[in-house]
């Protein structure tokens, strides 16, 4: 039995010797590598926090003390130390452990949102609550990476925490110099100045020896730390910045020296007010393939980069051609250059790409500024993270009718990252934005076509949304209906029973549904709207020529494309039932995309059954002709 297998909870760590802790760290690293290379997952970040997580759990008393992991992708070690070794092999598998903290999994898990830069705000609230409730013996710990620290919310929180002098709050900045890519920005430059400083080793030694001589508790300790800080002020800039905010600063601490970490954290805990502990770690430590990976230190396995054949790559390739033709087109990423497919654009036009850090709100308003000055920015963002920048899209971009294109990767069900990563909101919230135009390509050709159309729009914002993963082969239109593509007409001998409008890839699902329904004698016209906002008014006439309208979208059902179609038909007094299929408006668990879609009823089989029942309920009286009579042949 390994040491790790004997750890059923943090209390089992307490009796271990330093030598055993070293062995434990090695066992954890072995398991992290063996598991994530099989199941997929965040390898690099977790390898970097092994000693830190051990130290946190030896110093603090979870779950009485509260530990908030920012983003939560680096919480695997925490899972292993809180009784989940046996289940770890099920990581990110359907029904297995989630890839982030999960309140359902453990009382030691608190925050499962996985959207970065929130930990300090949660921690601020928790610590204030414990003060108010008269529970001063509890400490709140936030673990935040230097990448997550580039997010605006983190700074709003710091500003407030600095003023909450009674909060027993320990903020651990896990500084490895990397976000997905090397962390960018003014703060990052300060932090990296420390790491490359030739005097860094001396500083660590100095802190090590001085800390071990420091008094054990409270104010006197801080006097000592303060003295250290002042002494190294010329070498280390960040603490000056934190100090100017009014925050106590401890560091930098070698994040792989478990004993030293314990000493620093123990003293931070005893201080009794908010303290920031600056810890230097190495992303990917212990796995050469991660340590030496120059793209992202194996932030994720398999790599999140835009591989050939993926939607992101098709987008990225098209951006390179657009960039050659349109010198006014610039690109923005919020710390996701490679995963969003912008790496080639960055290589071709290094001056025309901006990595703003994990700062989606800033990305969008900065894009507004670029557009005001005559450029056409393309903001490439994962669908789920656009939620952050709704107000910026609405008020900063749309109100000013600015030509900004938001390219939303990973729209719809994404899979193993679970509830917080499914891109199921954008199709609804973007419907609310006046003047917004939303494109949903069904295949690679349409990604290029619709991206180009979006970039031609000069009077307001546009969205292009597409899913995660591999893109299928081209599906050609058989006819046009207004600006939409007709992919299939009911077929010989079948009536125009159902008008099925499938947004994006759901148009392809629609084709399979139509095949199944044809087998039951039900004629289906399948339309890909291409643009899901504004809804093409040609649907009004087409609806009148069928007996049932069906919409299918890979987005939450509430307020999405389907609701927009139903509204259009109501507004035109079309007396036609509309069945809107989409994702249930719930937080959907993790699992393979096809399984999540299956559970949501969005497979051809489920849809065909439900549509057959709906058709059966309709009266047989049929009106109007066949869309084939009115559609013009696609040229
Ligand atoms: C709002 C938001 N934008 C983007 C991401 C995607 N993302 C996940 S982890 C990560 C990098 C985090 O870097 P850091 O906090 O330094 O942690 P590390 O992985 O380096 O330990 C990013 C950009 C996210 N989770 N949330």
Short mmCIF file of C-alpha atoms and ligand atoms in Angstrom, two decimals, residues 42 44-46 49 70-71 73-74 100 114-117 144-149 174 176-180 183 283 299 334-336 358-360 382 385 388 421, ligand 1:
data_model
loop_
_atom_site.label_atom_id
_atom_site.label_comp_id
_atom_site.label_asym_id
_atom_site.label_seq_id
_atom_site.Cartn_x
_atom_site.Cartn_y
_atom_site.Cartn_z
CA UNK A 42 -4.95 19.71 -16.13
CA UNK A 44 0.98 21.02 -15.56
CA UNK A 45 -0.85 23.17 -13.00
CA UNK A 46 -1.31 20.28 -10.56
CA UNK A 49 1.17 22.70 -6.52
CA UNK A 70 -9.17 30.02 -8.00
CA UNK A 71 -10.44 28.50 -11.24
CA UNK A 73 -8.19 23.36 -12.32
CA UNK A 74 -5.27 22.91 -9.88
CA UNK A 100 -12.79 21.01 -10.59
CA UNK A 114 -13.98 27.33 -12.84
CA UNK A 115 -14.22 30.85 -14.26
CA UNK A 116 -11.00 32.53 -13.18
CA UNK A 117 -10.27 35.40 -10.80
CA UNK A 144 -4.77 32.13 -6.90
CA UNK A 145 -2.36 31.82 -9.85
CA UNK A 146 -0.48 34.70 -11.37
CA UNK A 147 -2.63 34.14 -14.47
CA UNK A 148 -5.90 34.43 -12.55
CA UNK A 149 -4.48 37.50 -10.86
CA UNK A 174 0.83 30.67 -6.82
CA UNK A 176 4.65 30.08 -11.89
CA UNK A 177 4.92 32.75 -14.54
CA UNK A 178 2.38 30.97 -16.72
CA UNK A 179 -1.26 31.36 -17.49
CA UNK A 180 -1.98 29.11 -20.52
CA UNK A 183 1.45 35.48 -18.14
CA UNK A 283 4.42 24.52 -13.62
CA UNK A 299 -1.46 23.02 -18.94
CA UNK A 334 -7.94 36.64 -23.18
CA UNK A 335 -4.97 34.41 -22.31
CA UNK A 336 -5.94 31.70 -24.80
CA UNK A 358 -7.67 36.63 -18.24
CA UNK A 359 -9.60 39.82 -18.79
CA UNK A 360 -12.64 39.18 -20.97
CA UNK A 382 -14.58 30.55 -25.34
CA UNK A 385 -16.28 33.12 -20.79
CA UNK A 388 -18.23 37.81 -18.15
CA UNK A 421 -17.64 25.12 -19.29
C1 LIG B 1 -12.73 33.82 -16.98
C2 LIG B 1 -11.81 32.74 -17.49
N1 LIG B 1 -11.13 32.92 -18.63
C3 LIG B 1 -10.32 31.95 -19.10
C4 LIG B 1 -10.17 30.78 -18.44
C5 LIG B 1 -9.32 29.66 -19.02
N2 LIG B 1 -8.19 29.33 -18.16
C6 LIG B 1 -8.20 28.28 -17.33
S1 LIG B 1 -6.82 28.12 -16.44
C7 LIG B 1 -6.13 29.48 -17.18
C8 LIG B 1 -4.76 29.90 -16.81
C9 LIG B 1 -4.65 30.11 -15.34
O1 LIG B 1 -3.35 30.53 -15.02
P1 LIG B 1 -2.94 30.61 -13.51
O2 LIG B 1 -4.03 31.21 -12.71
O3 LIG B 1 -1.61 31.26 -13.44
O4 LIG B 1 -2.84 29.10 -13.06
P2 LIG B 1 -1.78 27.99 -13.52
O5 LIG B 1 -2.50 27.11 -14.47
O6 LIG B 1 -0.60 28.66 -14.14
O7 LIG B 1 -1.42 27.29 -12.26
C10 LIG B 1 -7.01 30.03 -18.11
C11 LIG B 1 -6.73 31.20 -18.95
C12 LIG B 1 -10.92 30.63 -17.25
N3 LIG B 1 -10.88 29.50 -16.54
N4 LIG B 1 -11.71 31.62 -16.80
#
